[in-house]
GROMACS .gro file of C-alpha atoms in nm:
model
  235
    1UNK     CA    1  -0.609   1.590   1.649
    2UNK     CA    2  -0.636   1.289   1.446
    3UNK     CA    3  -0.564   0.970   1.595
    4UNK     CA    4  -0.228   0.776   1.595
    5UNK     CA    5  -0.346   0.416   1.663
    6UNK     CA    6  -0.153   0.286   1.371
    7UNK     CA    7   0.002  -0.101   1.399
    8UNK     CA    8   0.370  -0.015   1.534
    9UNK     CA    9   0.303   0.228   1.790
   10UNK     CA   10   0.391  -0.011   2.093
   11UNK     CA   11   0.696  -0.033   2.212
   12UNK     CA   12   0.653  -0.374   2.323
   13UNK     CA   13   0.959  -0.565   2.219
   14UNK     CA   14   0.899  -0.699   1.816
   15UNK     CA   15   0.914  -1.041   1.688
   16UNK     CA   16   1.232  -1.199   1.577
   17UNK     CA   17   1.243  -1.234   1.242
   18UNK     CA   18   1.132  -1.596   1.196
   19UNK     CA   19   0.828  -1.509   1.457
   20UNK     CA   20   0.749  -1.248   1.160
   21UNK     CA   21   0.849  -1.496   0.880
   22UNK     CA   22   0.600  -1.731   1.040
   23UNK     CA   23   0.281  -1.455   1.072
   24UNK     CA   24   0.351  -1.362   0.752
   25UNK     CA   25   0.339  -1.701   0.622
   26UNK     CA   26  -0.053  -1.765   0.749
   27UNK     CA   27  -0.122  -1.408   0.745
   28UNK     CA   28  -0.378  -1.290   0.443
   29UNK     CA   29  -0.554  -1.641   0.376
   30UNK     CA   30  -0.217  -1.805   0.338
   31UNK     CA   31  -0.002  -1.778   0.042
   32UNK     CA   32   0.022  -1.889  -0.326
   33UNK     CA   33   0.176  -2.235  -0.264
   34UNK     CA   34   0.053  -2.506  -0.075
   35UNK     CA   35   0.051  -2.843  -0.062
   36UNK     CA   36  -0.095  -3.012  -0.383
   37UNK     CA   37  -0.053  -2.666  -0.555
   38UNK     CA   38   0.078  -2.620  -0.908
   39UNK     CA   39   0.455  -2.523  -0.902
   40UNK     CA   40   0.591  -2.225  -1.124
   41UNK     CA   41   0.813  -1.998  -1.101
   42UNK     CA   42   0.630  -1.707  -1.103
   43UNK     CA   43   0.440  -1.838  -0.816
   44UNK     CA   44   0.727  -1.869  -0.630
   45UNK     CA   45   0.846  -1.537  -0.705
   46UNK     CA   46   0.445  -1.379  -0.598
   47UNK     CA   47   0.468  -1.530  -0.286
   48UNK     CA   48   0.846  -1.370  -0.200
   49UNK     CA   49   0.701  -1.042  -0.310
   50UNK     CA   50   0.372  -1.115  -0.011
   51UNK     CA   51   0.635  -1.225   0.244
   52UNK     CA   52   0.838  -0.922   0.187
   53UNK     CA   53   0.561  -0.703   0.287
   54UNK     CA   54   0.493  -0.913   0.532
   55UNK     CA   55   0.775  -0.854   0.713
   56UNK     CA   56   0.764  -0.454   0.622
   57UNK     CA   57   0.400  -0.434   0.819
   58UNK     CA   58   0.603  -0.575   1.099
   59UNK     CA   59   0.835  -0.337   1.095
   60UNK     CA   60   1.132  -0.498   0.895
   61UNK     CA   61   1.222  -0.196   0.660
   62UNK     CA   62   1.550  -0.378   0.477
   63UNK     CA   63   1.372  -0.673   0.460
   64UNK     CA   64   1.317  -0.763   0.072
   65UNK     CA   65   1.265  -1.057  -0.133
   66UNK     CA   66   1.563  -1.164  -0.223
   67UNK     CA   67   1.661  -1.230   0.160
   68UNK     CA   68   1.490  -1.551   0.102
   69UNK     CA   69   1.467  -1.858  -0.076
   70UNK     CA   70   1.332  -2.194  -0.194
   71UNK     CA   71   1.534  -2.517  -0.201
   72UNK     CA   72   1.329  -2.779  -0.411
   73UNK     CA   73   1.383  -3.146  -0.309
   74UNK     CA   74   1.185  -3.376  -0.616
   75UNK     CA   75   1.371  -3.688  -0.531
   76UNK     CA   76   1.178  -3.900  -0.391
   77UNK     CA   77   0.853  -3.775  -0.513
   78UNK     CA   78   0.644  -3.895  -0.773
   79UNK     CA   79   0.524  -3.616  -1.019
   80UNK     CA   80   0.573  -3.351  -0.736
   81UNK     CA   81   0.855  -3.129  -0.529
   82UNK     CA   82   0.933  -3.042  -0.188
   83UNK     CA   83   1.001  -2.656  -0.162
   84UNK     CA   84   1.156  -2.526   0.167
   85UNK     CA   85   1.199  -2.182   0.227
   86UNK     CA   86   1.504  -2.033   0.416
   87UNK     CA   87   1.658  -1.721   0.482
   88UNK     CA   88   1.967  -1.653   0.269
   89UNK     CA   89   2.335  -1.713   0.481
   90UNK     CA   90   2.511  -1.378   0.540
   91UNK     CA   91   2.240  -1.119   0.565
   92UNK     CA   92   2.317  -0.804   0.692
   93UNK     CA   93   2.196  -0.758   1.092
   94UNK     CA   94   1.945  -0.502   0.944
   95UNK     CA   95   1.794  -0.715   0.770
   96UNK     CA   96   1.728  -0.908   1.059
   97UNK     CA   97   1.634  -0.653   1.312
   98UNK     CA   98   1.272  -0.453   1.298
   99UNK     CA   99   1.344  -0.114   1.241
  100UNK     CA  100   1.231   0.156   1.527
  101UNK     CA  101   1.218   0.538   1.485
  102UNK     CA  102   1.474   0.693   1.769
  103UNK     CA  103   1.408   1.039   1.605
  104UNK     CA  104   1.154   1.259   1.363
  105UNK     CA  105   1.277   1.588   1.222
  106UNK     CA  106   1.107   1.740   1.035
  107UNK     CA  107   1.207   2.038   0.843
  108UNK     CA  108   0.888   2.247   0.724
  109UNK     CA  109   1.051   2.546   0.514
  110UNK     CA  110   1.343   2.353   0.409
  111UNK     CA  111   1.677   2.504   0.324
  112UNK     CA  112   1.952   2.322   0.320
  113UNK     CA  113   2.138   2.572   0.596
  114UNK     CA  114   1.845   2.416   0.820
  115UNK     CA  115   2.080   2.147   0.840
  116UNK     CA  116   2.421   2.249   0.850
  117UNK     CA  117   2.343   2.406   1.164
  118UNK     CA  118   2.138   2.762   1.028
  119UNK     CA  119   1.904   3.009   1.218
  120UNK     CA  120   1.620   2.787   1.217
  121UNK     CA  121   1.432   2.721   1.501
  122UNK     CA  122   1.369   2.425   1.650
  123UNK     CA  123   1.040   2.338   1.851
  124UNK     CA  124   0.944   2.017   2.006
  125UNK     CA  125   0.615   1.907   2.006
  126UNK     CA  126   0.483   1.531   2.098
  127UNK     CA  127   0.841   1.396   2.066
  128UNK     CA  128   0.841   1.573   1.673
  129UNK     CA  129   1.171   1.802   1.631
  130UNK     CA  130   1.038   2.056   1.398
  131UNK     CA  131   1.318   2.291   1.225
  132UNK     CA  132   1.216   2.614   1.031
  133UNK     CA  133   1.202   2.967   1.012
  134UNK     CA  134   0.860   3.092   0.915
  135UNK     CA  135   0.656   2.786   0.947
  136UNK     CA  136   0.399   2.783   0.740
  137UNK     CA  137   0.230   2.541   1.012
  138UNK     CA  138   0.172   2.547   1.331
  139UNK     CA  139   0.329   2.312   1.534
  140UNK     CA  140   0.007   2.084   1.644
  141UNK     CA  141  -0.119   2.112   1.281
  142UNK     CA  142   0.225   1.930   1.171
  143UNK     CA  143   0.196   1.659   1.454
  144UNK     CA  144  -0.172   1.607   1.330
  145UNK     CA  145  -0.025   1.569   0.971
  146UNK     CA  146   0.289   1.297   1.061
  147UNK     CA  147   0.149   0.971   1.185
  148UNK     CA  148   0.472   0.824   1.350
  149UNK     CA  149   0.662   0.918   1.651
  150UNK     CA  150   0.966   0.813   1.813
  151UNK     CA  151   0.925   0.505   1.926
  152UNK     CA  152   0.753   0.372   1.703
  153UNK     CA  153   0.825   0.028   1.481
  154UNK     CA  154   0.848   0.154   1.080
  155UNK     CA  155   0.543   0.103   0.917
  156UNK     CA  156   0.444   0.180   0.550
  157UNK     CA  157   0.089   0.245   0.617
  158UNK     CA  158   0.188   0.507   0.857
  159UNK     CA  159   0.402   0.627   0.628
  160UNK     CA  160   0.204   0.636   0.309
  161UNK     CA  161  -0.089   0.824   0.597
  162UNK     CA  162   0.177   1.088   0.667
  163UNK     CA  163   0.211   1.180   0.307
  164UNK     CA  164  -0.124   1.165   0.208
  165UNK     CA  165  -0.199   1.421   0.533
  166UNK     CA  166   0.076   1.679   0.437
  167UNK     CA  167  -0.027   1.681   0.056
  168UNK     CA  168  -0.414   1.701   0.148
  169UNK     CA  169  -0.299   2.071   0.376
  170UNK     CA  170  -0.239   2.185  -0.010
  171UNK     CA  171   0.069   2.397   0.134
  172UNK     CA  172   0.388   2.234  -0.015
  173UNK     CA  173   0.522   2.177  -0.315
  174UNK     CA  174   0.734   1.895  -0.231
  175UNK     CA  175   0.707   1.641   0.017
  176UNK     CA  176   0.986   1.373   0.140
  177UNK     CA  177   1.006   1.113   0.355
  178UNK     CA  178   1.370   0.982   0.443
  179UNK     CA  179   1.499   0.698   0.670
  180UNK     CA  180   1.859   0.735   0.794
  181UNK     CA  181   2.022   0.453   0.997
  182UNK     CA  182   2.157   0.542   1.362
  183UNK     CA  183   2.514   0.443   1.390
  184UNK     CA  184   2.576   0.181   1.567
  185UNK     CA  185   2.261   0.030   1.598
  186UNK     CA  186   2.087  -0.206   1.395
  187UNK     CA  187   1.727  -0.155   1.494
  188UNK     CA  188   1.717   0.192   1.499
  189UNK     CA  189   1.620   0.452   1.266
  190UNK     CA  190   1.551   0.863   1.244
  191UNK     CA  191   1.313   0.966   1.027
  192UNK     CA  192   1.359   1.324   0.830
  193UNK     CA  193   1.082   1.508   0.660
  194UNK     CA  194   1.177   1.748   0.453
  195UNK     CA  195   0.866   1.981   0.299
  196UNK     CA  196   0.857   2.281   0.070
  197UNK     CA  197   0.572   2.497   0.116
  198UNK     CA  198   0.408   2.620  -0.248
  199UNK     CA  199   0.504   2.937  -0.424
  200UNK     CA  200   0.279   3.219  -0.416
  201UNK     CA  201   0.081   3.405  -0.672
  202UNK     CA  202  -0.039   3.090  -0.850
  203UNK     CA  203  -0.308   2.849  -0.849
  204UNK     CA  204  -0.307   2.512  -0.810
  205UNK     CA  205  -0.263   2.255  -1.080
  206UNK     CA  206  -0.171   1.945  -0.970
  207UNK     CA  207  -0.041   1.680  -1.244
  208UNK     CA  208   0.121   1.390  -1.064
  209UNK     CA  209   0.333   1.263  -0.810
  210UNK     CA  210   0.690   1.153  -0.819
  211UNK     CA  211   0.809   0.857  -0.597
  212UNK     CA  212   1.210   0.765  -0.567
  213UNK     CA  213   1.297   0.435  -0.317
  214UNK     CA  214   1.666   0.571  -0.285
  215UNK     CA  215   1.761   0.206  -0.260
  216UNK     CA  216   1.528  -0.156  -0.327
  217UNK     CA  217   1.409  -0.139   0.033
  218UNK     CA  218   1.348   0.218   0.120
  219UNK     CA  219   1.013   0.380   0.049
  220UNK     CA  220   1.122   0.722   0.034
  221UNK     CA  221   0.844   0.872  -0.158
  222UNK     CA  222   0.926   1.199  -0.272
  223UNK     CA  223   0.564   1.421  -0.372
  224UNK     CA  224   0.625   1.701  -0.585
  225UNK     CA  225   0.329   1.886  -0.651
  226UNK     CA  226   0.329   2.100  -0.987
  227UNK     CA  227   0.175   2.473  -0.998
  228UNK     CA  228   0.122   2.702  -1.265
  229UNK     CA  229   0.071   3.053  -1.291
  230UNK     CA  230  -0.331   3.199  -1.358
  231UNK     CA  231  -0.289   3.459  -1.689
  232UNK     CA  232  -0.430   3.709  -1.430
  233UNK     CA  233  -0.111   3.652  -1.234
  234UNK     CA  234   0.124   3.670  -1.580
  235UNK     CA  235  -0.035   3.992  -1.694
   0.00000   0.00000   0.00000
């Protein structure tokens, strides 16, 4: 089985968010401003753009960029600015709150009666619910595939390992990777995979990849994988 040491995993309590601002701040050499530095705008906007995926590594998934800001103070200073940077007044509590996975289903011959409560079966393996009839996968295949588990802080490494796992089995078509929030909390999250094994009687032809975020935060990336049919098949 391949491992699952992946930065998250512990379910040691995670930093508040200005802990996290802070790391991310001095994490990666340090940013694109510092003191003495030129001052633009598009610097400013760079360095927004690190800090957001700062905080994602760390498990923030609505964190983004515009949750922040820079107040510039130039009176006072010859030729030069002061920039502080502050988190916006009336965020959301998610934004505030790493994000940790309470559940993982994962739905490996998807149909949408899987979810409304069909004949699929569900097996759970390594804290994974996995919900299909005819699995194209065995059960300890799938958990070798998906790198998170319950428990687990959100990652995007993780996640981008997950999909790069299923689409390397060459077995489905499409791929997708969805974050739900819990109700009523505002640190939790479940996770749903939804997969579409390929079609038979064709070969494989991959062209490209599709990738929808849902909403600015979420990376929901969506893999379709195209196939076409050999002329041996069409004749």
């Amino acid at each position: 089985m391949l491992p699952h040491s992946s930065p998250g995993r512990s379910a040691a309590a995670p930093p508040d968010v200005s802990a996290a601002l802070g790391f991310a701040l001095i994490s990666g050499g340090g940013g694109r401003t510092c003191k003495g530095g030129r001052y633009t705008l598009s610097q400013l906007k760079l360095e927004l753009q690190r800090l957001e995926n700062g905080l994602r590594q760390q498990g923030y998934y609505y964190f983004a960029a515009q949750d922040l800001e820079f107040l510039g103070d130039t009176i006072g200073n010859d030729h030069g600015v002061k920039l502080l940077l502050k988190l916006k007044d009336g965020l959301g509590p998610r934004h505030l709150e790493a994000q940790r996975l309470q559940e993982i289903k994962i739905y490996s011959n998807y149909q949408r009666s899987d979810q409304q409560g069909g004949l699929a079966d569900t097996t759970v393996y390594e804290g994974l619910q996995i919900i299909c009839q005819n699995c194209p996968l065995r059960p300890n295949i799938m958990a070798e595939a998906v790198a998170q588990r319950p428990g687990m802080l959100y990652n995007p490494q993780t996640h981008e390992q997950t999909i790069e796992r299923l689409a390397n089995y060459n077995t489905f078509q499409y791929i997708s990777l969805n974050y739900e929030p819990v109700e009523g909390q505002d640190s939790l999250l479940n996770l749903l995979i939804y997969l579409s094994p390929q079609l038979p009687r064709s070969i494989s032809g991959e062209v490209g990849a599709a990738y929808n975020s849902g909403r600015y935060f979420g990376p929901a990336r969506q893999y379709w994988r195209m196939r076409r049919e050999s002329k041996q098949d069409q004749e």
